[in-house]
GROMACS .gro file of C-alpha atoms in nm:
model
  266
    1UNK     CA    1 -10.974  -6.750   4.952
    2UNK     CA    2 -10.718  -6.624   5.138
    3UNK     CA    3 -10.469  -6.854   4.981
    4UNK     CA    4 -10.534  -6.673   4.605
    5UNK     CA    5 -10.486  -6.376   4.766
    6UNK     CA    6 -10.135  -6.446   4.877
    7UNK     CA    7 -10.028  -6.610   4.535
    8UNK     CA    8 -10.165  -6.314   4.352
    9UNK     CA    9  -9.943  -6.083   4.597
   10UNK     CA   10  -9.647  -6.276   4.528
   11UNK     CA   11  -9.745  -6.278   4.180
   12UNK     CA   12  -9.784  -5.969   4.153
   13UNK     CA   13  -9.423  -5.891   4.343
   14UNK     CA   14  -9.236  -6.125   4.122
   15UNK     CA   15  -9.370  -5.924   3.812
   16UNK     CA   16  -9.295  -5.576   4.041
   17UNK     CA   17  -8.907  -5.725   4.067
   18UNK     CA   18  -8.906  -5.857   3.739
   19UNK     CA   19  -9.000  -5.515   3.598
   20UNK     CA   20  -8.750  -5.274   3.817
   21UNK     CA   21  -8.458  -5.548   3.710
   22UNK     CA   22  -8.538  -5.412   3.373
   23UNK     CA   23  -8.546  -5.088   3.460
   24UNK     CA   24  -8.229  -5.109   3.665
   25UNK     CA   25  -8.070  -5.247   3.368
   26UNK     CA   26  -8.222  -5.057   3.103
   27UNK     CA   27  -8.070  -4.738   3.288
   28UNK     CA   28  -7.737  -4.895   3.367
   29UNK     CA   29  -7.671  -4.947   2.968
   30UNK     CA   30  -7.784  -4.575   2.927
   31UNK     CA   31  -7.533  -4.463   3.210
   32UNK     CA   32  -7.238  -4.678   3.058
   33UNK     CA   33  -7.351  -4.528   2.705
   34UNK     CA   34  -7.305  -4.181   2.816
   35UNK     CA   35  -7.045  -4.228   3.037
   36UNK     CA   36  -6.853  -4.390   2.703
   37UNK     CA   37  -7.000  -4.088   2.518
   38UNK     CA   38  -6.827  -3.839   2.771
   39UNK     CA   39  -6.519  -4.046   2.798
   40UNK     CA   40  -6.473  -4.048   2.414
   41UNK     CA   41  -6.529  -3.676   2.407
   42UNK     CA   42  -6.306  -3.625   2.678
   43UNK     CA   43  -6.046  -3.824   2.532
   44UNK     CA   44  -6.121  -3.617   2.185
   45UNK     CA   45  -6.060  -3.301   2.376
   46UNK     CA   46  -5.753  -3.416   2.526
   47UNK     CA   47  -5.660  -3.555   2.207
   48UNK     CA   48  -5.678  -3.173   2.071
   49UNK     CA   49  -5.515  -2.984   2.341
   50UNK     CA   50  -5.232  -3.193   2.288
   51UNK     CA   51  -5.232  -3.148   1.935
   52UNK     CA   52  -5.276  -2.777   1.972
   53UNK     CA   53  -5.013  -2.789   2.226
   54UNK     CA   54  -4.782  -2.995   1.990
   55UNK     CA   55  -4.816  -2.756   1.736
   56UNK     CA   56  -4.714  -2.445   1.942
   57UNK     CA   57  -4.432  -2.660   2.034
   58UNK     CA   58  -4.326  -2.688   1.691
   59UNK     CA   59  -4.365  -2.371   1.616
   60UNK     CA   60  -4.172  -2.317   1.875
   61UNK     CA   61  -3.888  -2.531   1.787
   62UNK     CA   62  -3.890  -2.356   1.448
   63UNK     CA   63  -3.848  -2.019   1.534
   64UNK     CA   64  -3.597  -2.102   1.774
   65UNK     CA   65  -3.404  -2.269   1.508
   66UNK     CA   66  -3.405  -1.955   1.294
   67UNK     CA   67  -3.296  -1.777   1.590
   68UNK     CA   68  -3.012  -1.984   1.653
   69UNK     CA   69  -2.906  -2.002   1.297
   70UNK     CA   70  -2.940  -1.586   1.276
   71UNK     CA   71  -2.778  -1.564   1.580
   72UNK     CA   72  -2.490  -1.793   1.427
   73UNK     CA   73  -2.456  -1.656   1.120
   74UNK     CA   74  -2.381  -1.299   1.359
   75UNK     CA   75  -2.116  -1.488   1.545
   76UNK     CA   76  -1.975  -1.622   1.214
   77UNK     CA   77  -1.947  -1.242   1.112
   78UNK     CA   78  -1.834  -1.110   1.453
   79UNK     CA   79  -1.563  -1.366   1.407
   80UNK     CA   80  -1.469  -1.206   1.057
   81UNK     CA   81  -1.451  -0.851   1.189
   82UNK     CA   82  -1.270  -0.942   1.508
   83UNK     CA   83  -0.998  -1.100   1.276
   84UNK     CA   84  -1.023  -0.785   1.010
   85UNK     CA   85  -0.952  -0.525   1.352
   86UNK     CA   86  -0.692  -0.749   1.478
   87UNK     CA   87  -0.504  -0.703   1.142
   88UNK     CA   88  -0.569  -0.334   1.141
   89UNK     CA   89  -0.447  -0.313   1.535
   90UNK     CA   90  -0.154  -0.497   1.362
   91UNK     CA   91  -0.080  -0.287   1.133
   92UNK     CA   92  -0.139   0.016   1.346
   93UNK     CA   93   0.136  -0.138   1.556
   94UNK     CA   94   0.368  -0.183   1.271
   95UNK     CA   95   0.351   0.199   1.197
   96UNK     CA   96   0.353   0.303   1.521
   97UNK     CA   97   0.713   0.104   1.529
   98UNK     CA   98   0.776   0.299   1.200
   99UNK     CA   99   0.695   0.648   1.328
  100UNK     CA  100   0.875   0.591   1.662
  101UNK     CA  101   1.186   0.516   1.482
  102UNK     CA  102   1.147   0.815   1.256
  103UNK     CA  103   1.059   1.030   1.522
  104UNK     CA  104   1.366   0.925   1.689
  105UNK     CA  105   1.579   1.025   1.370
  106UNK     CA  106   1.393   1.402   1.337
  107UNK     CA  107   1.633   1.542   1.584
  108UNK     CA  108   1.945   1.445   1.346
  109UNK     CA  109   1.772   1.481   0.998
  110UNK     CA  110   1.681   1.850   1.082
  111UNK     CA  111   2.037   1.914   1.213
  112UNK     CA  112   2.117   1.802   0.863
  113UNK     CA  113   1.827   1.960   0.657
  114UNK     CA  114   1.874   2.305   0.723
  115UNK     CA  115   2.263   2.350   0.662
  116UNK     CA  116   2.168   2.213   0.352
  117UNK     CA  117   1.860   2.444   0.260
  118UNK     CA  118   2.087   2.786   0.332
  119UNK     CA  119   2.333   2.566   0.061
  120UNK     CA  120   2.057   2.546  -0.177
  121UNK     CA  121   2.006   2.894  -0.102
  122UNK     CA  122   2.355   3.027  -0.128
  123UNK     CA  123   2.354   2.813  -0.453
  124UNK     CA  124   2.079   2.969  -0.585
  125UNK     CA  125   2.165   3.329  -0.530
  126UNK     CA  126   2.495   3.215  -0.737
  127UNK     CA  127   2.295   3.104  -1.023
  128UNK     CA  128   2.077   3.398  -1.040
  129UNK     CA  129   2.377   3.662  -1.049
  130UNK     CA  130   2.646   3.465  -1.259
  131UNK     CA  131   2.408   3.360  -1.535
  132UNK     CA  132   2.212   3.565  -1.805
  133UNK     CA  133   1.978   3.791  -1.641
  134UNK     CA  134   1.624   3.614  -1.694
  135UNK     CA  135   1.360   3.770  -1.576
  136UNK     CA  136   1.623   3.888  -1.311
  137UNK     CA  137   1.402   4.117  -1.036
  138UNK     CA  138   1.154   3.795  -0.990
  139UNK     CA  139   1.438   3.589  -0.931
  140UNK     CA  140   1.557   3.792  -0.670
  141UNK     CA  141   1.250   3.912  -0.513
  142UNK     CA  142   1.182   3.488  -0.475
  143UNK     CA  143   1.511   3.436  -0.289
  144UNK     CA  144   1.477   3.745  -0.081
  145UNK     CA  145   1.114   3.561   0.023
  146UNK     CA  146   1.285   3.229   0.063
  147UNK     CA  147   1.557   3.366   0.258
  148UNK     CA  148   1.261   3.579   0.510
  149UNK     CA  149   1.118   3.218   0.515
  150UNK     CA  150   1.380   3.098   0.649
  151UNK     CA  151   1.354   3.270   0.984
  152UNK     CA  152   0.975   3.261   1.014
  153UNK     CA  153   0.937   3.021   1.300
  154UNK     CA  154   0.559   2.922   1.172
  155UNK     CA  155   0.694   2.780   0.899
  156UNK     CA  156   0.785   2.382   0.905
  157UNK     CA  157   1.098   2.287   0.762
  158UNK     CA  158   0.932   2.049   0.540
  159UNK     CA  159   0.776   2.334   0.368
  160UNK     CA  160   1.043   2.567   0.336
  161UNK     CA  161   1.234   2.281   0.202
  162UNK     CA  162   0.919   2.231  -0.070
  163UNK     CA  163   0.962   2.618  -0.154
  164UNK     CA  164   1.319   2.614  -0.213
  165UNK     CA  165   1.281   2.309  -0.418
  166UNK     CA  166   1.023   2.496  -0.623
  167UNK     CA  167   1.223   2.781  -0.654
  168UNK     CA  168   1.517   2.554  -0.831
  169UNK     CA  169   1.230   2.382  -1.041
  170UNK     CA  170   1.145   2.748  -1.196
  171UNK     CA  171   1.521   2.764  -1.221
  172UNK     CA  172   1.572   2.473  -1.461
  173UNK     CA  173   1.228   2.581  -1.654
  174UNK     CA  174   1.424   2.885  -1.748
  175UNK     CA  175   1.674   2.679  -1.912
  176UNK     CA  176   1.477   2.429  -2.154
  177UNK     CA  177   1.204   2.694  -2.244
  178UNK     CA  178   1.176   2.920  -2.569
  179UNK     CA  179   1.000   3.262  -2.352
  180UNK     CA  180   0.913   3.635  -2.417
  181UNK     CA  181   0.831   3.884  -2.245
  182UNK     CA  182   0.899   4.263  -2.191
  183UNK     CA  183   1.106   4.435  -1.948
  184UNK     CA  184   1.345   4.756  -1.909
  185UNK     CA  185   1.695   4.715  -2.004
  186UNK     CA  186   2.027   4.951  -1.964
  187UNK     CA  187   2.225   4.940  -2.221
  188UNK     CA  188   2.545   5.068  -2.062
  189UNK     CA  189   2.584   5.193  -1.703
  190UNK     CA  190   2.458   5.489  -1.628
  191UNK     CA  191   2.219   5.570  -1.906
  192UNK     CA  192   1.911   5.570  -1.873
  193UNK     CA  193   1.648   5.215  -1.909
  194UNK     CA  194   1.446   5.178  -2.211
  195UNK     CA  195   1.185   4.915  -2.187
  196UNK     CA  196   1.248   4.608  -2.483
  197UNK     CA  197   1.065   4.279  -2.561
  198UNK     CA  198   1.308   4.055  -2.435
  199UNK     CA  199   1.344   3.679  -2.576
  200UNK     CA  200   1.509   3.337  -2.435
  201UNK     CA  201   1.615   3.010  -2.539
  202UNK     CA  202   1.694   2.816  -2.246
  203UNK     CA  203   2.001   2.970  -2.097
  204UNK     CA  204   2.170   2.956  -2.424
  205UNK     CA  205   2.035   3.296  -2.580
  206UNK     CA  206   1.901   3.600  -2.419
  207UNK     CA  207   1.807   3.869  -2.706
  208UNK     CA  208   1.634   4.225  -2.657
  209UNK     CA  209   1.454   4.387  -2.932
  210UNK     CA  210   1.313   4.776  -2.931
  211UNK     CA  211   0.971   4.815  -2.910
  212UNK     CA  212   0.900   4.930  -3.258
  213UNK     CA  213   1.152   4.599  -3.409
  214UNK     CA  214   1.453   4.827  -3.556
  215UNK     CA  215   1.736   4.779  -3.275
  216UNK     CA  216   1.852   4.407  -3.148
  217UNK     CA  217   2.062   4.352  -2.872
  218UNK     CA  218   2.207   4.012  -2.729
  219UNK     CA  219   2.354   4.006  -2.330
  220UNK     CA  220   2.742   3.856  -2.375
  221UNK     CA  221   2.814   3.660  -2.061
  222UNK     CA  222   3.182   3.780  -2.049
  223UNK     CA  223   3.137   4.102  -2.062
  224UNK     CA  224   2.815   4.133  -1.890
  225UNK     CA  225   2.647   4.399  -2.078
  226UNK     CA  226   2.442   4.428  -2.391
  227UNK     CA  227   2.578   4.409  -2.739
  228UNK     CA  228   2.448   4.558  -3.064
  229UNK     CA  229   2.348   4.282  -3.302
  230UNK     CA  230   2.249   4.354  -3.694
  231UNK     CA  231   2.260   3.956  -3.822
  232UNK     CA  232   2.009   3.707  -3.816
  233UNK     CA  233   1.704   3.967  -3.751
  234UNK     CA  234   1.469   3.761  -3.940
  235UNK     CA  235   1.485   3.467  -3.745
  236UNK     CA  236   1.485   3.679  -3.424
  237UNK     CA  237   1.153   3.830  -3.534
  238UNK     CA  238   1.070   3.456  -3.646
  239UNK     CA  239   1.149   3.331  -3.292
  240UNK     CA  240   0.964   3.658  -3.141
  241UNK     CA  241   0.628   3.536  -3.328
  242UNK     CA  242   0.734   3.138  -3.225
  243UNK     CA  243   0.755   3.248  -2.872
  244UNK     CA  244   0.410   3.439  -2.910
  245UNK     CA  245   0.268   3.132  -3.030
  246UNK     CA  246   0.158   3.309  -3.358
  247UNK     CA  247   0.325   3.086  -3.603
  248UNK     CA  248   0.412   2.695  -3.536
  249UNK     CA  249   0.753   2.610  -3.434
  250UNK     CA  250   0.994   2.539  -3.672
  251UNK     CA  251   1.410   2.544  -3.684
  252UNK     CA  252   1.559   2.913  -3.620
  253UNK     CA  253   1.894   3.030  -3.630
  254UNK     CA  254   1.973   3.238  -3.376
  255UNK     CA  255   2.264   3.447  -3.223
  256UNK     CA  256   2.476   3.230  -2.912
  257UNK     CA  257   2.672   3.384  -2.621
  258UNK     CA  258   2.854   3.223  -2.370
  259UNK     CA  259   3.155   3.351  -2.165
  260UNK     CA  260   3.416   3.208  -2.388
  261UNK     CA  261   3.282   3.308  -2.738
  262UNK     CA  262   2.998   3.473  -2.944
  263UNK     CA  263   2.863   3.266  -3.233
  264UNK     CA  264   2.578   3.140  -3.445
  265UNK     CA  265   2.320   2.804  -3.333
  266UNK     CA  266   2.061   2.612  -3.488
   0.00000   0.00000   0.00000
């Protein structure tokens, strides 16, 4: 009796260690299972860090590249302007060279320039009292100017030098224009002025003509005085409305002086 007893216990043991070896590895596969499950989701996560991580890298990379290639097309300018200044600093150079060298000649170009300007001046003076009187007081009132002007201290030499030049300009108008206008003439010395239209052709013919168009006079160079005229008063009338711009300009025949000889020109 006792002997069952003992082979049921053992029995019963071997079935006990049979069973927990199942157990045992029944929960081992389950362990390996989720250990492989966590493993493959660490792995995955892993797997996307570094992808995530690659990506920021790339953008990255790419941004950087347009920085570089902004920050080399600045260069590439920086190189353009450096090379546009150092021509302008070359330049600047050049004329600074220039201006030194005139500078250094001002001293003996004024010494020069302003004998010549009281020339001009002296010149002018001559012009205005030898030739036919044209517009005579203006003439003289500009010279007296010019020659004030030339002591005014405020007053470059360049542009006194302009005004003189200005002055002759006016000068040489006088003598290629057809002009009117109306003035007061004396006749003879000592009597008294009347007041004429007075009319010029160049320097070639100065003519005066009473207000109310009966008297003519023309200025003879020689003699320096007015002289009666009674031909050709058509065409000075003719010329008078030519000059006034009331009929077109055609050819006139008109009365000549010079200090040689009186005559007639077309």
């Amino acid at each position: 009796m006792l002997l069952k007893k003992s082979y049921s216990l053992i029995l019963v043991a071997a079935v006990g260690s049979a069973t927990f070896s199942n157990l045992a590895v029944a929960s081992d596969s389950q362990n390996s299972i989720e250990n492989a499950q966590a493993l493959t989701q660490k792995m995955n996560n892993t797997a996307t860090n570094s992808q995530l991580k690659i990506d920021k890298s790339a953008d990255r990379t790419l941004s950087m590249q347009a920085e570089i290639e902004r920050l080399q097309e600045e260069v590439d300018n920086l190189a353009v302007y450096r090379d546009h200044l150092a021509k302008l600093v070359n330049n600047q150079n050049q004329e600074l060279t220039s201006l030194d060298e005139q500078l250094a000649g001002i001293k003996s170009t004024r010494q020069g320039i302003v004998p010549l300007m009281y020339k001009m001046l002296t010149g002018l003076e001559s012009i205005i009292n030898t030739g036919k009187p044209i517009k005579k007081e203006q003439r003289l009132a500009r010279l007296t100017k010019l020659n004030t002007m030339m002591g005014q201290a405020d007053v470059s030499d360049a542009e006194k030098y302009r005004r003189i030049l200005e002055a002759y300009q006016i000068e040489i108008d006088y003598g290629t224009k057809l002009g009117v206008y109306q003035s007061e003439i004396a006749l003879a010395a000592g009597e008294q002025r009347i007041t004429v239209d007075l009319l010029h052709l160049g320097r070639i013919t100065f003519i005066a003509r009473s207000l109310d168009s009966q008297n003519y006079w023309q200025w003879h160079d020689e003699n320096q005085a007015w002289v009666v005229i009674s031909e050709h008063t058509s065409e000075i009338d003719k010329a008078f409305k030519m000059a006034n711009k009331q009929i077109a300009p055609s050819l006139i025949s008109l009365p000549v002086t010079t200090a040689q000889r009186v005559g007639n020109a077309q």
